[in-house]
Coordinates of C-alpha atoms in Angstrom, one line a residue:
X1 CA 0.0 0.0 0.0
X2 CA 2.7 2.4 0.9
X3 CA 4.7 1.5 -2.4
X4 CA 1.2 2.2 -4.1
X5 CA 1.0 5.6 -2.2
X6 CA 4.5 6.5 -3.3
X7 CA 3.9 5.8 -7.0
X8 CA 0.9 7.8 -7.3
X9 CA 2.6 10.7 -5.5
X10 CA 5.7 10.6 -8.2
X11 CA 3.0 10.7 -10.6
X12 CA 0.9 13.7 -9.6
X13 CA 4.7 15.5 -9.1
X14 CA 6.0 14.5 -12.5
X15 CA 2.6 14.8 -14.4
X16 CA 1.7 18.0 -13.2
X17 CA -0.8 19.5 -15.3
X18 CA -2.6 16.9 -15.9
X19 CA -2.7 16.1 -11.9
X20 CA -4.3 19.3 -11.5
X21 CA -6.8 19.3 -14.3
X22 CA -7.6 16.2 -12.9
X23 CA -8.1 16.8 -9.3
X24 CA -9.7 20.4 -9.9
X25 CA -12.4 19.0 -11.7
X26 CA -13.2 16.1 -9.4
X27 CA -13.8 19.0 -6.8
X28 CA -15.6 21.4 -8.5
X29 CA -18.2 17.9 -9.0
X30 CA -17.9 17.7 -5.4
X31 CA -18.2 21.1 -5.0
X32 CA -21.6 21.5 -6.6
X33 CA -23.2 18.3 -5.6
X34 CA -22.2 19.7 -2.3
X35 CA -23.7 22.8 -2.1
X36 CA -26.9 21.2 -3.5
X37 CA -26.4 18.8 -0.6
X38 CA -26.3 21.2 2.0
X39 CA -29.0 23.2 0.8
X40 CA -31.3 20.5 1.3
X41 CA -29.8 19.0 4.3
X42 CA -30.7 22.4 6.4
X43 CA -34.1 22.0 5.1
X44 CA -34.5 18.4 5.9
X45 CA -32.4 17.4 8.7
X46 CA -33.1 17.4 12.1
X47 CA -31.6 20.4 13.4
X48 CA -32.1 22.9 16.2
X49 CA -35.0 23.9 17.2
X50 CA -36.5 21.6 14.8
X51 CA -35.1 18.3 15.8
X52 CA -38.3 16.1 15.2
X53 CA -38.2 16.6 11.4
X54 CA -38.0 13.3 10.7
X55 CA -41.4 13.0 12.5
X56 CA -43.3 15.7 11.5
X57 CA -46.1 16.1 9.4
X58 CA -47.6 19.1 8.0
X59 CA -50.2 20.6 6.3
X60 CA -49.7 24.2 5.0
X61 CA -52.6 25.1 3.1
X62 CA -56.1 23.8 1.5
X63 CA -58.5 24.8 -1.2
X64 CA -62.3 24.9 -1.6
X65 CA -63.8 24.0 -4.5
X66 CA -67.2 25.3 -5.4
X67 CA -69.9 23.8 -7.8
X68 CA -69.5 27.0 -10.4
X69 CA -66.0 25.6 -11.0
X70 CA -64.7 28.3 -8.6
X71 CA -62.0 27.8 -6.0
X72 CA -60.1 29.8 -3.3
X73 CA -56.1 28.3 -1.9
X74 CA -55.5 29.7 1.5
X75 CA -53.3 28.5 5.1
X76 CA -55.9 26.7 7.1
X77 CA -58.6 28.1 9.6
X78 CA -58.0 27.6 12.9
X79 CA -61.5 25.4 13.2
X80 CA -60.2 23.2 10.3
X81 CA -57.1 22.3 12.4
X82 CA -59.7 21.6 15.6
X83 CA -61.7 19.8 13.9
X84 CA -58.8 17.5 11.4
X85 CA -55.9 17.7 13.6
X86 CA -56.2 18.6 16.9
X87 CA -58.1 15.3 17.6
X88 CA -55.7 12.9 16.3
X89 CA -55.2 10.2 18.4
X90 CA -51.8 8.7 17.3
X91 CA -50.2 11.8 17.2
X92 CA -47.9 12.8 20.3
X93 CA -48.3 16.2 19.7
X94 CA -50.0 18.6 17.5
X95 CA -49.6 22.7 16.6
X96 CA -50.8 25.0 15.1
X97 CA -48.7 28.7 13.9
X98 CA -49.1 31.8 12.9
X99 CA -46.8 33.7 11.1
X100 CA -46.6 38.0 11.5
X101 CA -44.0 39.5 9.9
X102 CA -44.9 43.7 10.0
X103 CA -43.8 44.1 13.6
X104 CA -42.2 46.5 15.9
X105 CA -40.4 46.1 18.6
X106 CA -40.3 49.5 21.1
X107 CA -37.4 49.5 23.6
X108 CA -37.9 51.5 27.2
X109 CA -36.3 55.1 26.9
X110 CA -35.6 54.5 22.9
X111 CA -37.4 56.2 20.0
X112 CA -36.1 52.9 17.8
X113 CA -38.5 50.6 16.2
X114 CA -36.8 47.4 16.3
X115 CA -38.2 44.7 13.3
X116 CA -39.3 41.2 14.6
X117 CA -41.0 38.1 13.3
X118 CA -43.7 36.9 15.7
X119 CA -45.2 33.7 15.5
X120 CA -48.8 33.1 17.4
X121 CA -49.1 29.6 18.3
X122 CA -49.6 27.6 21.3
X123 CA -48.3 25.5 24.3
X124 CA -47.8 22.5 22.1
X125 CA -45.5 24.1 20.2
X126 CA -43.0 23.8 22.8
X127 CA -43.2 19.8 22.7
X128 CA -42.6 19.9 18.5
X129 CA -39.9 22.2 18.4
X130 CA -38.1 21.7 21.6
X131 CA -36.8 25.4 21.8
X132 CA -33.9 25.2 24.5
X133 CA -34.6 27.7 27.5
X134 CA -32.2 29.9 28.8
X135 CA -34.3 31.6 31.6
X136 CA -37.9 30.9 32.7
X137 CA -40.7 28.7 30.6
X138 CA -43.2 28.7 27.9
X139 CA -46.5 29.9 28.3
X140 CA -48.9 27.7 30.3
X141 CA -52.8 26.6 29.0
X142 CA -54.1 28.9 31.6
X143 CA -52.5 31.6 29.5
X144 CA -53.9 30.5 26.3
X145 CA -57.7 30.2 27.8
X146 CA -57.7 33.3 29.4
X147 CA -55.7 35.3 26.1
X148 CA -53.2 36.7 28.8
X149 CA -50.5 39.5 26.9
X150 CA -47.7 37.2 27.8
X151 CA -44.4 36.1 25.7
X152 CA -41.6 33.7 24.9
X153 CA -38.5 35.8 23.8
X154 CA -35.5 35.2 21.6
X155 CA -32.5 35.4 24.0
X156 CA -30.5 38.2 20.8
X157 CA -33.5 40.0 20.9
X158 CA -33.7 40.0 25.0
X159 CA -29.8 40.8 24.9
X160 CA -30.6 43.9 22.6
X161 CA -33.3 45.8 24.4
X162 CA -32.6 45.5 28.1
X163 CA -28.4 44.3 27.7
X164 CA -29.0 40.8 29.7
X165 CA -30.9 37.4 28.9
X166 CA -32.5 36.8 32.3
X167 CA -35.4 38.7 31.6
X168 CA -38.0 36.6 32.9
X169 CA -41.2 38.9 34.3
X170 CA -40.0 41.6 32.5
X171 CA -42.5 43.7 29.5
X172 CA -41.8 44.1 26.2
X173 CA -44.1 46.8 24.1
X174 CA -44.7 45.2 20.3
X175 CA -46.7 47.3 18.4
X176 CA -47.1 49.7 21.5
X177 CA -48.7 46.7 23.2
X178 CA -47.2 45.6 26.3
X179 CA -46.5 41.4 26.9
X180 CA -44.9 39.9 29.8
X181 CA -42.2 38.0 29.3
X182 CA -42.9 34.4 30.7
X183 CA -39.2 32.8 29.3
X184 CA -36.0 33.3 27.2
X185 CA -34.7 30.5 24.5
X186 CA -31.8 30.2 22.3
X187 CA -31.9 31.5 19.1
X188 CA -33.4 29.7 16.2
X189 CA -31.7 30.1 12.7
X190 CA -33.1 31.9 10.0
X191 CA -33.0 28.4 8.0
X192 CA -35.2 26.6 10.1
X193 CA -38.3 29.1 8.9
X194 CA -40.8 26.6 10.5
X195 CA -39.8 27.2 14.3
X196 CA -38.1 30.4 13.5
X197 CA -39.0 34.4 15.3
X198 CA -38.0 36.4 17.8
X199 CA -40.8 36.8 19.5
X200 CA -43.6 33.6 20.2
X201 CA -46.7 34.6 22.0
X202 CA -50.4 33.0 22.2
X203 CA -52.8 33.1 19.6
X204 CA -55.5 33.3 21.7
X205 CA -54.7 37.3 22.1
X206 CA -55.8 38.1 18.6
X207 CA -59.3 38.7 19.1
X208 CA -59.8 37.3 15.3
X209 CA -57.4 34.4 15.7
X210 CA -60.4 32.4 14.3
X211 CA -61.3 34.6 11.1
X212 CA -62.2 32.5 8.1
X213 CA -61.7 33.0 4.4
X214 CA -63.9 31.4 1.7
X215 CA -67.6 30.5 1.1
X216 CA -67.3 27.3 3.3
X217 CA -65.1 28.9 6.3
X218 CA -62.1 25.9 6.0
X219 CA -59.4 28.6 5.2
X220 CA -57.3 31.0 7.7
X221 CA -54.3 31.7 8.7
X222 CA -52.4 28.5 10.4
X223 CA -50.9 25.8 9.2
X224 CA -51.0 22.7 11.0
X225 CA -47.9 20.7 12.5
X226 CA -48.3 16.7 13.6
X227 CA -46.0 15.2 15.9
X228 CA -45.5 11.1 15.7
X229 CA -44.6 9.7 19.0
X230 CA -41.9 7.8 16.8
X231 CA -40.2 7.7 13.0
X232 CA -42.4 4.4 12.7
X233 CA -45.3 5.8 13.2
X234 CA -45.3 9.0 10.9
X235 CA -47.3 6.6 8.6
X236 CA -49.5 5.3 11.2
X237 CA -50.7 9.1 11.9
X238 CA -50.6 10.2 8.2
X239 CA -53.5 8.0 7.4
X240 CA -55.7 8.9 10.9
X241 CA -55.0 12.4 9.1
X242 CA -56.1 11.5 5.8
X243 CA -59.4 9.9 7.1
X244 CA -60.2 13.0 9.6
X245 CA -59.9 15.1 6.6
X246 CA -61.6 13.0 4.2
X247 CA -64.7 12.6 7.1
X248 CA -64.5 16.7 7.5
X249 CA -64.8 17.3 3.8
X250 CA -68.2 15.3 4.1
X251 CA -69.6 17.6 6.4
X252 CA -68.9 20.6 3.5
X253 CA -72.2 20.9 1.5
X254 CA -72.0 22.2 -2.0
X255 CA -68.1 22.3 -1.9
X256 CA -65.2 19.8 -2.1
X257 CA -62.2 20.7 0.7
X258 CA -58.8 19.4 -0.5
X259 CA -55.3 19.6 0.9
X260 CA -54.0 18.3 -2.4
X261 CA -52.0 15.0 -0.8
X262 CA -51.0 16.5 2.9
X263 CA -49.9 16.0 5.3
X264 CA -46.2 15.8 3.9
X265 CA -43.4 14.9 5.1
X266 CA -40.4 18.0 5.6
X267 CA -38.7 16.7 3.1
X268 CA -41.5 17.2 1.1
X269 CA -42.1 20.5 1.6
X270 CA -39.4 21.8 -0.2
X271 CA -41.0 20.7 -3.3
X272 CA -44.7 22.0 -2.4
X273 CA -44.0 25.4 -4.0
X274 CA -48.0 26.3 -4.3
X275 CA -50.8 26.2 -2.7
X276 CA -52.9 24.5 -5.2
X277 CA -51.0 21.4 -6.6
X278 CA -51.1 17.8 -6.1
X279 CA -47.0 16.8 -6.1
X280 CA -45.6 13.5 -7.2
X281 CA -42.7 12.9 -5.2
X282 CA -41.5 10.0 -7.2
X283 CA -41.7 12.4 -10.1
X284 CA -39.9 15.4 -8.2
X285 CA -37.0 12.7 -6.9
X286 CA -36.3 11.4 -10.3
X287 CA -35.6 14.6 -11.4
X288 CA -33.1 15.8 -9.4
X289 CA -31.5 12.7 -8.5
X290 CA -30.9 12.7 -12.6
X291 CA -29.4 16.4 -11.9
X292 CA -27.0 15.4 -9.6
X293 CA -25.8 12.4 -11.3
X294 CA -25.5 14.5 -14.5
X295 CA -23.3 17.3 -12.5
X296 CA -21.2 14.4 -11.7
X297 CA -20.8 12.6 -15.0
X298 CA -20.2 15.0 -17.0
X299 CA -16.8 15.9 -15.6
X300 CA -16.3 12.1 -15.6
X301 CA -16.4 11.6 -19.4
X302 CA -13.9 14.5 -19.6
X303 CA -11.6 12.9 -17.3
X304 CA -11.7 9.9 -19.0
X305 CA -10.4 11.2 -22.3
X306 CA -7.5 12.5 -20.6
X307 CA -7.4 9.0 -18.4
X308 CA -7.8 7.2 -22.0
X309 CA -4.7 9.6 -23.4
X310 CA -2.1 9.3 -19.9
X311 CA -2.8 5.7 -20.7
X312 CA -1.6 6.1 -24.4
X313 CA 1.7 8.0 -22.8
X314 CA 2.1 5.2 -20.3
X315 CA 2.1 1.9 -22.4
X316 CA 6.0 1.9 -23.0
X317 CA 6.2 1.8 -18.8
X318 CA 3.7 -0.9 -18.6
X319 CA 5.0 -3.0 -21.1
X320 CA 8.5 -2.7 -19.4
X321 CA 7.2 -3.6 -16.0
X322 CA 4.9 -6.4 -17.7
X323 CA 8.5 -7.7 -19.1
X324 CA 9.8 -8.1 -15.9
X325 CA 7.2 -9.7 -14.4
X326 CA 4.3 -7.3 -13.4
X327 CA 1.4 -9.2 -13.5
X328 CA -2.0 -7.5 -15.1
X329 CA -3.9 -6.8 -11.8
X330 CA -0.8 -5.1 -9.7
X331 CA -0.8 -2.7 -12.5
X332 CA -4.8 -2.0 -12.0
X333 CA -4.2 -2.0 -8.7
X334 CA -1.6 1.1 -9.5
X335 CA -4.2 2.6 -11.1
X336 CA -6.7 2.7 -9.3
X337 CA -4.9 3.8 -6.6
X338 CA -3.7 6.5 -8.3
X339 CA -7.5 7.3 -9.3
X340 CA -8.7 7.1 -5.4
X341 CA -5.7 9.3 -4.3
X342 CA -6.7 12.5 -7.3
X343 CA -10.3 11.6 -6.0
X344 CA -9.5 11.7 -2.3
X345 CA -7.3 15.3 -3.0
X346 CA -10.1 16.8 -5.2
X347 CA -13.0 15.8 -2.9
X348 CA -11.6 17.6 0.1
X349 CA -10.4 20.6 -2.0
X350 CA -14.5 20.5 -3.2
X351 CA -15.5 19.9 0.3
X352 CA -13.8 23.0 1.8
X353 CA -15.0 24.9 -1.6
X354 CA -18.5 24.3 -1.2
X355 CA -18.4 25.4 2.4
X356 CA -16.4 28.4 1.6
X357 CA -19.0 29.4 -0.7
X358 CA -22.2 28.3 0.9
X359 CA -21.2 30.4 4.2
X360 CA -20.2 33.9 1.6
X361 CA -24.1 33.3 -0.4
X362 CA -25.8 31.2 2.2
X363 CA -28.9 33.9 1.9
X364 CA -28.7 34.0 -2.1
X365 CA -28.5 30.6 -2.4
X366 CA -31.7 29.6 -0.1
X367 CA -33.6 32.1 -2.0
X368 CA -32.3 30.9 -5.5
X369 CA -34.0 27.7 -5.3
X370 CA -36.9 29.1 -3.8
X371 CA -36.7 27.6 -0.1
X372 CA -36.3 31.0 1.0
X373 CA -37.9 32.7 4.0
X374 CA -39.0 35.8 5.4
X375 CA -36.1 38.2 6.6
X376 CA -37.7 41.2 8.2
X377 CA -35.6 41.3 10.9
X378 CA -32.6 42.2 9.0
X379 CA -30.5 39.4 10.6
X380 CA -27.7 37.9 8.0
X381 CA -28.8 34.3 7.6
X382 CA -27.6 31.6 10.5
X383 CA -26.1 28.6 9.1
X384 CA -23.9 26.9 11.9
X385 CA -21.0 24.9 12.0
X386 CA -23.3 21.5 13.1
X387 CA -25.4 22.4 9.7
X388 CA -22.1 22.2 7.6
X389 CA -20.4 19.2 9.1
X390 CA -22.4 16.4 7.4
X391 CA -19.7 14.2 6.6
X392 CA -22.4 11.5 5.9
X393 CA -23.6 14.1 2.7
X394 CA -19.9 14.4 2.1
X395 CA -18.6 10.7 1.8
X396 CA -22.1 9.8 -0.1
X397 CA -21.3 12.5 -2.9
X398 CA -17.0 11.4 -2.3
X399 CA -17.9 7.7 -3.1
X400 CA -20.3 8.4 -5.9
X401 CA -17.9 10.6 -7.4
X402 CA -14.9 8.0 -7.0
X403 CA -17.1 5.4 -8.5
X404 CA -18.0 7.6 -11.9
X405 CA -14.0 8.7 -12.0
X406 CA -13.3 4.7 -11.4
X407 CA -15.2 3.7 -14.6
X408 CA -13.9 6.7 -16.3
X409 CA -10.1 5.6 -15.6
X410 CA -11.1 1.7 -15.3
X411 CA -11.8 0.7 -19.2
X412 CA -8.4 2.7 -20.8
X413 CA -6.3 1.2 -17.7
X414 CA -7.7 -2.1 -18.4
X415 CA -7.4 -1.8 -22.2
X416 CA -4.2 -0.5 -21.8
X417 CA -2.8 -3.6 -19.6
X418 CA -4.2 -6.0 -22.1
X419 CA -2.4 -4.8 -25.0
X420 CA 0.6 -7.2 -26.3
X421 CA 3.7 -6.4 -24.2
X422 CA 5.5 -5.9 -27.7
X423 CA 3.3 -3.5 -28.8
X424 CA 3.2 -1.6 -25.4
X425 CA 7.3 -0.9 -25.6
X426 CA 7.2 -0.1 -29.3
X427 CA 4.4 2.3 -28.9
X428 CA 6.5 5.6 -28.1
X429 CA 9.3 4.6 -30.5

């Protein structure tokens, strides 16, 4: 192995331009596939505050559809969620949110308005995104049946208006309304959108929390989050959720209520881009599974021309060490550990690339491929260390991309040792 390692390193030293053609372009494959990677990963993984994602189900949004052909998309009402969701009995948990975006902070003594994101849910939010407190607790039921002003706070917003986190019992005035601050919690990231504000107080202070849109009153302003007790039973509580909903759109005269396939999973939601549209998955998987592979083969077939012509250059050396005794698969063996080394070298080139690049256009990027989110509060977009350090991504798109270079360099090298020793040491005369 050492002998092998030795080789390959004399190689890339005396074959330097083609060593670095080579290697480059095996990381910018990694490099893209990466970035793609990670994207998704912080949408889909379970990551703080949202560290049951690979539990939850969710239903955004529904539509009514009227007998004149007529039809109205909209978040849910608050009574559809009662009456779908909120009695699910195989569900460990289930929430419903609000999102407010046009908000004002106003801190004692200041004349600043300070922009915040509230979101209006309620105590069970606490169990499905499991918010870590800094000081004090969430909001109780008592607060939610008797609409009391109070308030969960972000522990950078706490920090910036009164200089400390342990805020507990203290009053914060949004929108010149005072709320007392019941606990403090670490910050969410701007990348998990679901679980993400500054600010997280009860919906049962809006006095119109349960304001319906549409002829047939199923339409609002929530959407609706289910927690499975465990990964094996998402599909357990997926179908008591399909048959609540097909049992309340029975109750709808002269209308059909749809949710158009929900609940979905999270990974599903990055591909539910509308309100009104029934998704195949299968479809949606397909297709970018065949993008990645393509971003991944194409710089393979280019490789393995210049693999196919290094061969051409190399037949005098392997018909000299065939002559003395080489047998056929020690010199594949060479080979392909000279492939895995350029492979190895390019992939952790790509890999510090894509996170070099993902951390300078981390906002750009989210909002390219239109996962994007809400950023009011003029915060620069959070993504963390633990959200970059998926080695598991890494070493799925490293192996891929060694297999693709393996076939590219596989058939010349193999071509190349079969050829007649003769004609290998006359072939640069």
């Amino acid at each position: 192995m050492l002998l092998y390692f030795k080789q390959a390193w004399n190689l890339i030293k005396q074959e330097k331009l083609f060593s670095s053609i080579y290697i480059i372009g095996t990381g910018l494959s990694i490099t893209v596939v990466m970035v793609l990677s990670i994207v998704f990963y912080v949408k889909t993984a379970n990551i703080y505050p949202e560290t049951n994602r690979d539990r939850l189900l969710i239903v955004k949004s529904g539509a009514e559809f009227y007998e004149n052909n007529n039809r109205r998309g909209s978040s849910l009402a608050y009574s559809t969620i009662e009456k779908c969701f909120f009695s699910l009995k195989s569900a460990e948990a289930v929430t419903a949110i609000a999102s407010s975006y046009d908000n004002y902070v106003q801190p004692a003594g200041s004349r600043e308005q300070v922009p915040v994101t509230v979101k209006y849910t309620d105590t069970s939010f606490w169990t499905v995104f499991p918010f870590r407190f800094i000081d004090g607790q969430s909001f109780s039921e008592a607060d939610m049946k008797s609409g009391v002003h109070t308030a969960v706070i972000a522990e950078s917003l706490a920090k910036r208006i009164f200089g400390r986190a342990n805020v507990t019992g203290e009053y914060v005035s949004l929108n010149f309304r005072n709320y007392r601050i019941c606990g403090v919690v670490k910050d969410a990231s701007l990348v998990t959108s679901t679980s993400y504000a500054l600010l997280w107080i009860p919906y049962s202070v809006l006095p119109d929390y349960k304001k319906t849109y549409g002829e047939k009153q199923t339409l609002g302003s929530f959407n609706a989050y289910i927690l499975a007790p465990s990964v094996a039973d998402v599909e357990k509580v997926r179908q008591e959720t399909l048959a609540n909903i097909q049992r309340f759109d029975q109750t709808i005269e002269d209308a059909e209520f749809t949710v158009f396939g929900q609940p979905d999973r999270q990974w599903q939601t990055i591909f539910r881009s509308g309100n009104m549209i029934t998704i195949n998955f299968g479809k949606e998987l397909f297709r970018y599974g065949l993008i990645f592979f393509i971003l991944l083969l194409i710089p393979a077939v280019s490789l393995s021309g210049m693999t196919e012509s290094r061969m051409e250059r190399r037949l005098s050396e392997m018909g000299i060490r065939r002559a003395f005794g080489a047998r056929t698969p020690t010199l594949m063996n060479q080979i392909l550990f000279e492939n895995f080394l350029f492979t190895l070298l390019g992939g952790a080139g790509g890999l510090l690339a894509s996170y070099f690049f993902v951390v300078l256009n981390s906002h750009w990027i989210l909002q390219l491929i239109g996962i994007g989110f809400s950023n009011t509060d003029g915060l620069y977009v959070a993504i963390t260390p633990a959200m970059l350090l998926n080695f598991q991504v890494f070493f799925t798109a490293l192996v891929i991309c060694f297999l693709l270079n393996l076939l590219s360099a596989l058939i010349p090298a193999w071509r190349a040792s079969r050829r007649p020793i003769i004609h290998s040491l006359t072939s640069n005369t």
